Short mmCIF file of C-alpha atoms and ligand atoms in Angstrom, two decimals:
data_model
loop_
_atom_site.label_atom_id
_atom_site.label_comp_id
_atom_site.label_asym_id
_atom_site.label_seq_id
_atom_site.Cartn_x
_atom_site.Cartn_y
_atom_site.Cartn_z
CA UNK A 266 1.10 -14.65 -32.53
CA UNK A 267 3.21 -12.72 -30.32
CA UNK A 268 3.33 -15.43 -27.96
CA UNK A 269 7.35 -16.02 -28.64
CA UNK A 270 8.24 -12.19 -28.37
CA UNK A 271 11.61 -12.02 -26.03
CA UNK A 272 11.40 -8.49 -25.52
CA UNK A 273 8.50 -5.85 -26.02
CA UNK A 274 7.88 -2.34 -25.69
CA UNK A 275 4.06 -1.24 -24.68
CA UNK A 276 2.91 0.70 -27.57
CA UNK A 277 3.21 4.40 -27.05
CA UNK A 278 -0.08 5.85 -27.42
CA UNK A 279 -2.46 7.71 -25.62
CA UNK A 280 -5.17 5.93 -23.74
CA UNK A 281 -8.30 7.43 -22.38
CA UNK A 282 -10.20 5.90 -19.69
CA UNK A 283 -12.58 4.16 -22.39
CA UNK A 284 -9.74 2.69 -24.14
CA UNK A 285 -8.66 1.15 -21.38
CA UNK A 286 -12.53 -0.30 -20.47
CA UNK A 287 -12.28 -1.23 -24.30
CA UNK A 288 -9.16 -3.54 -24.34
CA UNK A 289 -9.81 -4.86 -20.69
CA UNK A 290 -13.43 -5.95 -21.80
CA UNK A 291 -12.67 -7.62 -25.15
CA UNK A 292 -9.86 -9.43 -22.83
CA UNK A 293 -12.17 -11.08 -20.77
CA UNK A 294 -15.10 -11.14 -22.94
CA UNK A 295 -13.02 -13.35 -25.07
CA UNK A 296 -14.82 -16.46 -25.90
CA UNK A 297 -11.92 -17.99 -28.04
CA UNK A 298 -9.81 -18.59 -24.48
CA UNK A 299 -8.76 -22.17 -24.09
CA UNK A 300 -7.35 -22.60 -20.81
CA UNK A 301 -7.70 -20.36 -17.98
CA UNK A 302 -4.28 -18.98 -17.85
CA UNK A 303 -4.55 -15.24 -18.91
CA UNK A 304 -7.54 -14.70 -16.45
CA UNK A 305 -5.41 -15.72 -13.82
CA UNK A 306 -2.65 -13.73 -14.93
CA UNK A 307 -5.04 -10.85 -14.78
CA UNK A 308 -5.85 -12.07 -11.29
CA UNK A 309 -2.25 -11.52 -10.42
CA UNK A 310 -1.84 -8.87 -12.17
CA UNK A 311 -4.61 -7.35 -9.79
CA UNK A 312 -3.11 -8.74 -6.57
CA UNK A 313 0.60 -7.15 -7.58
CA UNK A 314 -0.41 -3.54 -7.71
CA UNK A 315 1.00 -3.54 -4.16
CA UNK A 316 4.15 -5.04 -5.37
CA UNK A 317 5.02 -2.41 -8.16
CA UNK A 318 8.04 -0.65 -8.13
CA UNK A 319 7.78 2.99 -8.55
CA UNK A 320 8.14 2.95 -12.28
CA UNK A 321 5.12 0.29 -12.76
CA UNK A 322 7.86 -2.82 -12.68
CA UNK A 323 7.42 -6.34 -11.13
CA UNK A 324 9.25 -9.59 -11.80
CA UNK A 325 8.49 -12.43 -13.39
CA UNK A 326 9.36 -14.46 -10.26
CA UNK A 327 7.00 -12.25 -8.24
CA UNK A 328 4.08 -12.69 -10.59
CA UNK A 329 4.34 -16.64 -10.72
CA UNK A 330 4.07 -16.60 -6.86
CA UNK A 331 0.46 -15.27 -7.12
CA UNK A 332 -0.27 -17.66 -10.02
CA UNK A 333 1.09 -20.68 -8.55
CA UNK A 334 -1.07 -19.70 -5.18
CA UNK A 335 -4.07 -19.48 -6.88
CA UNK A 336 -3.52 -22.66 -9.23
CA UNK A 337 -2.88 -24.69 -6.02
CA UNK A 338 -5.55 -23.49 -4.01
CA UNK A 339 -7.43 -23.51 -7.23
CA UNK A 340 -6.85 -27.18 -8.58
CA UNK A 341 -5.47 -28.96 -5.24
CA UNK A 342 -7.87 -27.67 -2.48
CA UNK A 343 -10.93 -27.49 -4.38
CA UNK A 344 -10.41 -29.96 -6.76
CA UNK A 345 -11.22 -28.01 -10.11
CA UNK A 346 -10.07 -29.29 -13.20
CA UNK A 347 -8.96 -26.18 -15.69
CA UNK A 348 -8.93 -28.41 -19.09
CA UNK A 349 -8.20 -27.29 -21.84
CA UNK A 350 -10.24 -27.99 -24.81
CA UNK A 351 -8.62 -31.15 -26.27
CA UNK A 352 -9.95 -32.84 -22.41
CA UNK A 353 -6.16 -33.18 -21.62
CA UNK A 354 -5.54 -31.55 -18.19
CA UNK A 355 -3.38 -28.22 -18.75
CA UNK A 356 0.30 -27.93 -18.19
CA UNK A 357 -0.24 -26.33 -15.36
CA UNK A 358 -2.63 -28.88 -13.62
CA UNK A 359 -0.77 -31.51 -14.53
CA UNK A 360 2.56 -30.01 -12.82
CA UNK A 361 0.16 -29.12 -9.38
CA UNK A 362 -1.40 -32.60 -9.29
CA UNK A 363 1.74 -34.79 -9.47
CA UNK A 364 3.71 -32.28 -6.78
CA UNK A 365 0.86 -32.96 -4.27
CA UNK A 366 0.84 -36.50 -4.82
CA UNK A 367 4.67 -37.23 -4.83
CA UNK A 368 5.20 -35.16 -1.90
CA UNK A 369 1.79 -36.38 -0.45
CA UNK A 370 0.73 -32.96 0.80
CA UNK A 371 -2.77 -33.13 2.46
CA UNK A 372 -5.01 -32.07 -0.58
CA UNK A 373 -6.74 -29.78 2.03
CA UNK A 374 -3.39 -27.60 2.52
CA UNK A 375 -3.53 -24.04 1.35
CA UNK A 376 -0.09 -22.86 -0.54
CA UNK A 377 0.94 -20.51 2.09
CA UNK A 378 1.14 -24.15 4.24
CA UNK A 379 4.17 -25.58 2.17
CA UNK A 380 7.15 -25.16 3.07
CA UNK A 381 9.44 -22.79 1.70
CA UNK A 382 11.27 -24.93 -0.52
CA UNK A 383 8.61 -26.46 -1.94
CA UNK A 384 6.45 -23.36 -2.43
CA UNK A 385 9.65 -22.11 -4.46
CA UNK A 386 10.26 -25.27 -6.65
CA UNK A 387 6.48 -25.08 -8.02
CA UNK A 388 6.86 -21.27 -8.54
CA UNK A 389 9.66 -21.87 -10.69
CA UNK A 390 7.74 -24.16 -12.79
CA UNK A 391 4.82 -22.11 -13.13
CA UNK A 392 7.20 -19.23 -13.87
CA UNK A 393 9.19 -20.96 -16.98
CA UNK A 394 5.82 -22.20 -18.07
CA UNK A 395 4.34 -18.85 -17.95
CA UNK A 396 7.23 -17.18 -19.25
CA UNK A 397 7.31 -19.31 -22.28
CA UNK A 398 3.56 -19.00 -23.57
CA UNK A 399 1.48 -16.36 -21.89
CA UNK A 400 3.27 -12.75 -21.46
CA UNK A 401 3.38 -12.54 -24.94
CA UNK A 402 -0.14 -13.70 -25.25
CA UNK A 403 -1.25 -11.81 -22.66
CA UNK A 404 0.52 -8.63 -24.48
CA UNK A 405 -1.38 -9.24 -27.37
CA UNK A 406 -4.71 -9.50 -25.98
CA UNK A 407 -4.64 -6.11 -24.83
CA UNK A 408 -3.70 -4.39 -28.53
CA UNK A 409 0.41 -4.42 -26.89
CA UNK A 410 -1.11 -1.37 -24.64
CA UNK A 411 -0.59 -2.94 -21.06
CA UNK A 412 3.00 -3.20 -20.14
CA UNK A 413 6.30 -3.74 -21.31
CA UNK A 414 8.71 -6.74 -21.34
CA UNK A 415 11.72 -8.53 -21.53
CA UNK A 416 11.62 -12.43 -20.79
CA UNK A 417 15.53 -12.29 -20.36
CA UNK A 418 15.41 -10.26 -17.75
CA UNK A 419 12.21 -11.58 -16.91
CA UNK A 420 10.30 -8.29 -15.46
CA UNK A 421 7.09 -6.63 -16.68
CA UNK A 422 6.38 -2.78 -16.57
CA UNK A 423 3.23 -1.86 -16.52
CA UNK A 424 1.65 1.21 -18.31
CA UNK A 425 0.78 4.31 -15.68
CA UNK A 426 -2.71 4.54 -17.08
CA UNK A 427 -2.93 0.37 -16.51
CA UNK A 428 -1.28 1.05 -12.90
CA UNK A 429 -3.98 3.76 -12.39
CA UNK A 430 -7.04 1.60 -14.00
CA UNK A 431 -6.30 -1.22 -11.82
CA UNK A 432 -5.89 0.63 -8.67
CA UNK A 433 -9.13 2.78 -9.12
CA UNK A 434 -11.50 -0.45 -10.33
CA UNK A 435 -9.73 -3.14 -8.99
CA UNK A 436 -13.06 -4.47 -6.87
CA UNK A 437 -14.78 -4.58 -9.72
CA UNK A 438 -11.89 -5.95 -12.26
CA UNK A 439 -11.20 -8.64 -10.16
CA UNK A 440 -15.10 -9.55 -9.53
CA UNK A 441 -15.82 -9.51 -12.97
CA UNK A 442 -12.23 -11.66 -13.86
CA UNK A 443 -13.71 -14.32 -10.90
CA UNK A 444 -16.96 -13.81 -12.85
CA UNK A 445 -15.31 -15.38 -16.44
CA UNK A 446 -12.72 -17.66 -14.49
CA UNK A 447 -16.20 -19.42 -12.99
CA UNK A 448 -18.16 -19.45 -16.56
CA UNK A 449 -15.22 -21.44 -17.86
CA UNK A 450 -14.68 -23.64 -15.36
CA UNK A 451 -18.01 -24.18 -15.22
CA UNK A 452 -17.40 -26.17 -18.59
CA UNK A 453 -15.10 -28.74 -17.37
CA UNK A 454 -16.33 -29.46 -13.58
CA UNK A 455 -19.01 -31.19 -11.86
CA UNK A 456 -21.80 -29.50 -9.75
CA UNK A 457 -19.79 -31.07 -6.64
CA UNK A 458 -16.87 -29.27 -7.47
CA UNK A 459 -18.84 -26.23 -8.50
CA UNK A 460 -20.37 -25.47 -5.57
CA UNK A 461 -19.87 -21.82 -4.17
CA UNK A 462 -17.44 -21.28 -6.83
CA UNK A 463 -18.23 -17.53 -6.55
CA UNK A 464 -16.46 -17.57 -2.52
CA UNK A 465 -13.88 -19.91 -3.76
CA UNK A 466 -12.69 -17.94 -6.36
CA UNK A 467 -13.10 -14.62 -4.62
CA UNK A 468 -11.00 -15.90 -1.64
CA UNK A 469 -8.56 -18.08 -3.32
CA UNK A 470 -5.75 -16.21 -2.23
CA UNK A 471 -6.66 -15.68 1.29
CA UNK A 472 -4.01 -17.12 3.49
CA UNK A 473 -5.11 -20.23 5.93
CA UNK A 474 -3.18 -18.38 9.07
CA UNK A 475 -2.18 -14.94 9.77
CA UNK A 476 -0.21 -16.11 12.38
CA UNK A 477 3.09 -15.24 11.35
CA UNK A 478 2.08 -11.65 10.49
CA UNK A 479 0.72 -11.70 14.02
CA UNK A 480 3.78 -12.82 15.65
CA UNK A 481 6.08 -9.92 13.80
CA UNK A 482 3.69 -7.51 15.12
CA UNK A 483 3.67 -8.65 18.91
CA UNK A 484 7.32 -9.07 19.04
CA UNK A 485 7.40 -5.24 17.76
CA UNK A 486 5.47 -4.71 21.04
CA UNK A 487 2.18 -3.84 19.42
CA UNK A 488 -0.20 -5.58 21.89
CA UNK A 489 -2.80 -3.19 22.10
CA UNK A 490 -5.57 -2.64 19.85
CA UNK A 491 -4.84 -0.65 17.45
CA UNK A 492 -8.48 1.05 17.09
CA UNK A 493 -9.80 1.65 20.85
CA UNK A 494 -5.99 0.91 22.19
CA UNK A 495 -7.07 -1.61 24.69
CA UNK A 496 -5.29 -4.43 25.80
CA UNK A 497 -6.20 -7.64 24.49
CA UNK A 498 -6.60 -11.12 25.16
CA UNK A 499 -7.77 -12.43 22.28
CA UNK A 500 -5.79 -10.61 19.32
CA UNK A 501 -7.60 -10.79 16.18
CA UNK A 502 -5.01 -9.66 12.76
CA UNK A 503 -6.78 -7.28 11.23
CA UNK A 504 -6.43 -6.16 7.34
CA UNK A 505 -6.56 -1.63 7.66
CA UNK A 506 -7.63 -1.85 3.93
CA UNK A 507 -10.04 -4.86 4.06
CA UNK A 508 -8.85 -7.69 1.88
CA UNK A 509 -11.56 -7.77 -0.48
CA UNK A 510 -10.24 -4.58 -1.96
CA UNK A 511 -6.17 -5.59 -1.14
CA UNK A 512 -6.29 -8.97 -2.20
CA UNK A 513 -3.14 -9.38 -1.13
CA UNK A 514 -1.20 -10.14 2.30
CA UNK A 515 1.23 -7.45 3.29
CA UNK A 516 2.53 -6.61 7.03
CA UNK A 517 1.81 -2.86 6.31
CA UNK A 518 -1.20 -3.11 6.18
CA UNK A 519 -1.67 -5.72 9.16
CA UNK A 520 -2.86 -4.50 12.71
CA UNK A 521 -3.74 -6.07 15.64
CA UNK A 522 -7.48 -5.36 16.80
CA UNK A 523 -9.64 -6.50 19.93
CA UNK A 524 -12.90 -9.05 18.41
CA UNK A 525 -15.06 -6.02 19.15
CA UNK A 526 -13.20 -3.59 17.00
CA UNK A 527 -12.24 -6.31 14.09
CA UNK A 528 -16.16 -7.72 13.80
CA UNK A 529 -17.86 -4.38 14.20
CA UNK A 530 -15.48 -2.44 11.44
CA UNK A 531 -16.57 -5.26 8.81
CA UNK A 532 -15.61 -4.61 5.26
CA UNK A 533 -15.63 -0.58 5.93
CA UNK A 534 -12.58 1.55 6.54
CA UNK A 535 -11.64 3.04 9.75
CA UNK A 536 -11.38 7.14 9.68
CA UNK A 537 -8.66 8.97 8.39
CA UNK A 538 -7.08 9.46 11.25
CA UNK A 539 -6.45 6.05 11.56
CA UNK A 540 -4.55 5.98 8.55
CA UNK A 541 -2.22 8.11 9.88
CA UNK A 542 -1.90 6.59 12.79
CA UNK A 543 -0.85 3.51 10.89
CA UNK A 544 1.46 5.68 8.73
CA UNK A 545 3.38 5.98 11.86
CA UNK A 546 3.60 2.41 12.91
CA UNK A 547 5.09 1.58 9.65
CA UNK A 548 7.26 4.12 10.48
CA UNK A 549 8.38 2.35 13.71
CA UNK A 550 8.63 -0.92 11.55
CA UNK A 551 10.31 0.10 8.76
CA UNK A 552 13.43 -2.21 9.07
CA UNK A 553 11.24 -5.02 10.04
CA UNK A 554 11.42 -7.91 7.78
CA UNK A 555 8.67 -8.11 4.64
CA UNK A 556 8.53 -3.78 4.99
CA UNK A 557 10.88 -3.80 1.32
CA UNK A 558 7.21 -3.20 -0.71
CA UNK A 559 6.23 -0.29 1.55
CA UNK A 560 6.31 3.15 0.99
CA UNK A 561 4.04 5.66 3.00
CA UNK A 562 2.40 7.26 -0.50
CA UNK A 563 1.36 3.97 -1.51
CA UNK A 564 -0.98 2.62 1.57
CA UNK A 565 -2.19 6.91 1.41
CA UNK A 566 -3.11 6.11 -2.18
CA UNK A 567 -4.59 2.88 -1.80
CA UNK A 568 -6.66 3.84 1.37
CA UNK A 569 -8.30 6.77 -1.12
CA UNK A 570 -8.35 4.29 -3.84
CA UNK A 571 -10.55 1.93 -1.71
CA UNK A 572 -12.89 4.88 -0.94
CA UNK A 573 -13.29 5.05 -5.11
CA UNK A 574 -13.75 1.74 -5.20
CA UNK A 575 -16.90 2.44 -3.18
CA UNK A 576 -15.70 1.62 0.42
CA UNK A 577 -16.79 3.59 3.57
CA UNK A 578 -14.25 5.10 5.82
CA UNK A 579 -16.25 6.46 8.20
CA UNK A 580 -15.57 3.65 10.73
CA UNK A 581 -14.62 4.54 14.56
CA UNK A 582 -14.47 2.30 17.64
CA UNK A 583 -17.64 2.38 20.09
CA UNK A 584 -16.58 4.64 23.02
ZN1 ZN B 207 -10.64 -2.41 19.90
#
C-alpha cells in the first residue's frame, strides 16, 4: 500500500532522535525487501542533502540522477545483477543493460563518462520508473514520517528532523545502507562479481575524472595551492570536506592542492581557518557555473557536521 499515493503530506508529529533511529532501522533491517530499490533511494537520499533547498525540497529529476549513477556504475561497471525474487532481472536492470548494449558504451565507462544526452534519457527512465512505484513505498516504510510529496509536481520535502538526522550520521547511514545493499546482493551474484563489494559500493558514486571541476577552477585563476599557496605543477583536485563524508561532487567544495598537501591531509579536515578561507573563494565564484546549490551556511554546517560525524580538523600544511 501507499505505493500509488499522488500527493502526501509527512505526518505531523513530533520525532525524537530515537524515533528517528527507530523508523530508519526497521527500514533497512527489513528482510521482506525484494529488489534493491529503496536502499538506493536512501543512498540518494544521503548524497542530496547538499542539494536541498532551504525548506528541505529536492526534485524528482534531481533524485533519479543519483539513482541512475549508482544503478549504472552499479549493474554496468561491475556487473551486479539486482534480481528480484521471481530471478527476472529488475526494471531497472533491464532498462541499464539494453542502453549500454544498443549504444555500445564500453561496459567499463563510469556514468559521469556519457554524454549529456544520454546521461539525461536514462535519468528520465529511472525517474518515471521511480516515480511510479517507490516514493510512495519508500513513504511508507518510514511510518509517512520522512518527507512530503507530490508526484505531479514531482518534488520531495524532507522533514527538518530527517534533514538534521542525515546530516549529523550520514557516515554511518550510508555505511550501514552499503552494509544491507551488499547482504542482498550477495543473494543473486557470484563470488567474481562479489569481490570487494564493500569499496565498490562505498565509492560507487565517485566520479572517473575531476577534470572538468579542475578546469573551472584554473580558468578562475586559482593555480596555487590552496593549503601552503604554492605554485604547482602537478595540480591534484582536492575534496575540502573529504568525499567519504560528502558523497557527492560539488565545485564548492573543490580546491586545487599541491600532491604534498592533498596525500598528507588524507581523510582529515584542514583547520578552521581554512574553511574560511574557502568561504571566500566561493565568494569570488559565486556566478560561476554549477555555484546555484551553494550557500555559505551550508558548507559552515557541513564542515561542523563532518567533525560530528567523527572527522578531525586539525589538519595544517607542513611549514
Ligand atoms: Zn600544498
Amino acid at each position: 500500500m501507499g505505493w500509488n499515493l499522488r500527493v502526501a503530506e509527512a505526518k505531523d508529529v513530533y520525532l525524537t532522535e530515537s524515533d528517528l533511529w527507530r523508523f530508519t532501522q526497521q527500514f533497512l533491517m527489513n528482510a521482506s525487501h525484494t529488489t534493491t530499490y529503496k536502499h538506493v533511494l536512501m543512498k540518494a537520499l544521503l548524497e542530496c542533502t547538499t542539494e536541498l533547498n532551504e525548506s528541505g525540497v529536492v526534485s524528482f529529476h534531481q533524485i533519479a540522477k543519483h539513482v541512475t549513477k549508482i544503478y549504472w556504475n552499479l549493474i554496468v561497471k561491475h556487473g551486479l545483477t539486482q534480481m528480484n525474487q521471481l530471478g527476472k532481472q529488475s526494471a531497472v536492470e533491464k532498462a541499464m543493460v539494453s542502453f549500454q548494449k544498443e549504444h555500445n558504451i564500453p561496459p567499463d565507462w563510469n556514468f559521469d563518462r556519457l554524454p549529456e544526452h544520454q546521461q539525461n534519457q536514462l535519468i528520465r527512465n529511472v525517474n518515471q520508473f521511480y516515480k511510479k512505484y517507490v516514493y510512495g513505498s519508500f513513504y511508507r516504510s518510514f511510518n509517512e514520517t520522512i518527507y512530503s510529496f507530490n508526484r505531479k509536481e514531482e518534488w520531495i520535502q524532507l522533514v527538518p528532523a530527517y534533514v538534521v538526522f542525515f546530516e549529523k550520521y550520514k557516515h554511518i547511514l550510508m555505511n550501514v545502507t552499503n552494509y544491507q545493499l551488499a547482504i542482498f546482493l550477495e543473494k543473486y551474484n557470484s563470488q567474481d562479481a562479489m569481490e570487494r563489494i564493500l569499496s565498490k559500493l562505498e565509492f560507487v558514486s565517485a566520479r572517473q575524472s575531476l577534470e572538468e571541476f579542475k578546469q573551472i577552477l584554473l580558468s578562475h585563476g586559482h593555480s596555487m595551492c590552496f593549503y601552503c599557496l604554492k605554485p604547482v605543477k602537478q595540480i591534484h583536485v582536492d575534496h575540502f570536506i573529504p568525499w567519504s563524508y560528502m558523497q557527492n561532487d560539488v565545485l564548492w567544495n573543490f580546491v586545487l592542492s599541491c600532491p604534498t598537501c592533498n596525500t598528507s591531509r588524507d581523510n582529515r579536515l584542514a583547520n578552521i581557518d581554512y574553511l574560511y578561507n574557502l568561504v571566500e573563494r566561493n565568494h569570488e565564484l559565486r556566478t560561476a557555473e554549477h555555484m546555484s546549490t551553494y550557500k555559505e551556511s551550508k558548507l559552515i554546517h557541513l564542515y561542523h557536521y563532518a567533525v560530528q560525524n567523527g572527522y578531525e580538523n586539525n589538519w595544517t600544511p607542513k611549514a
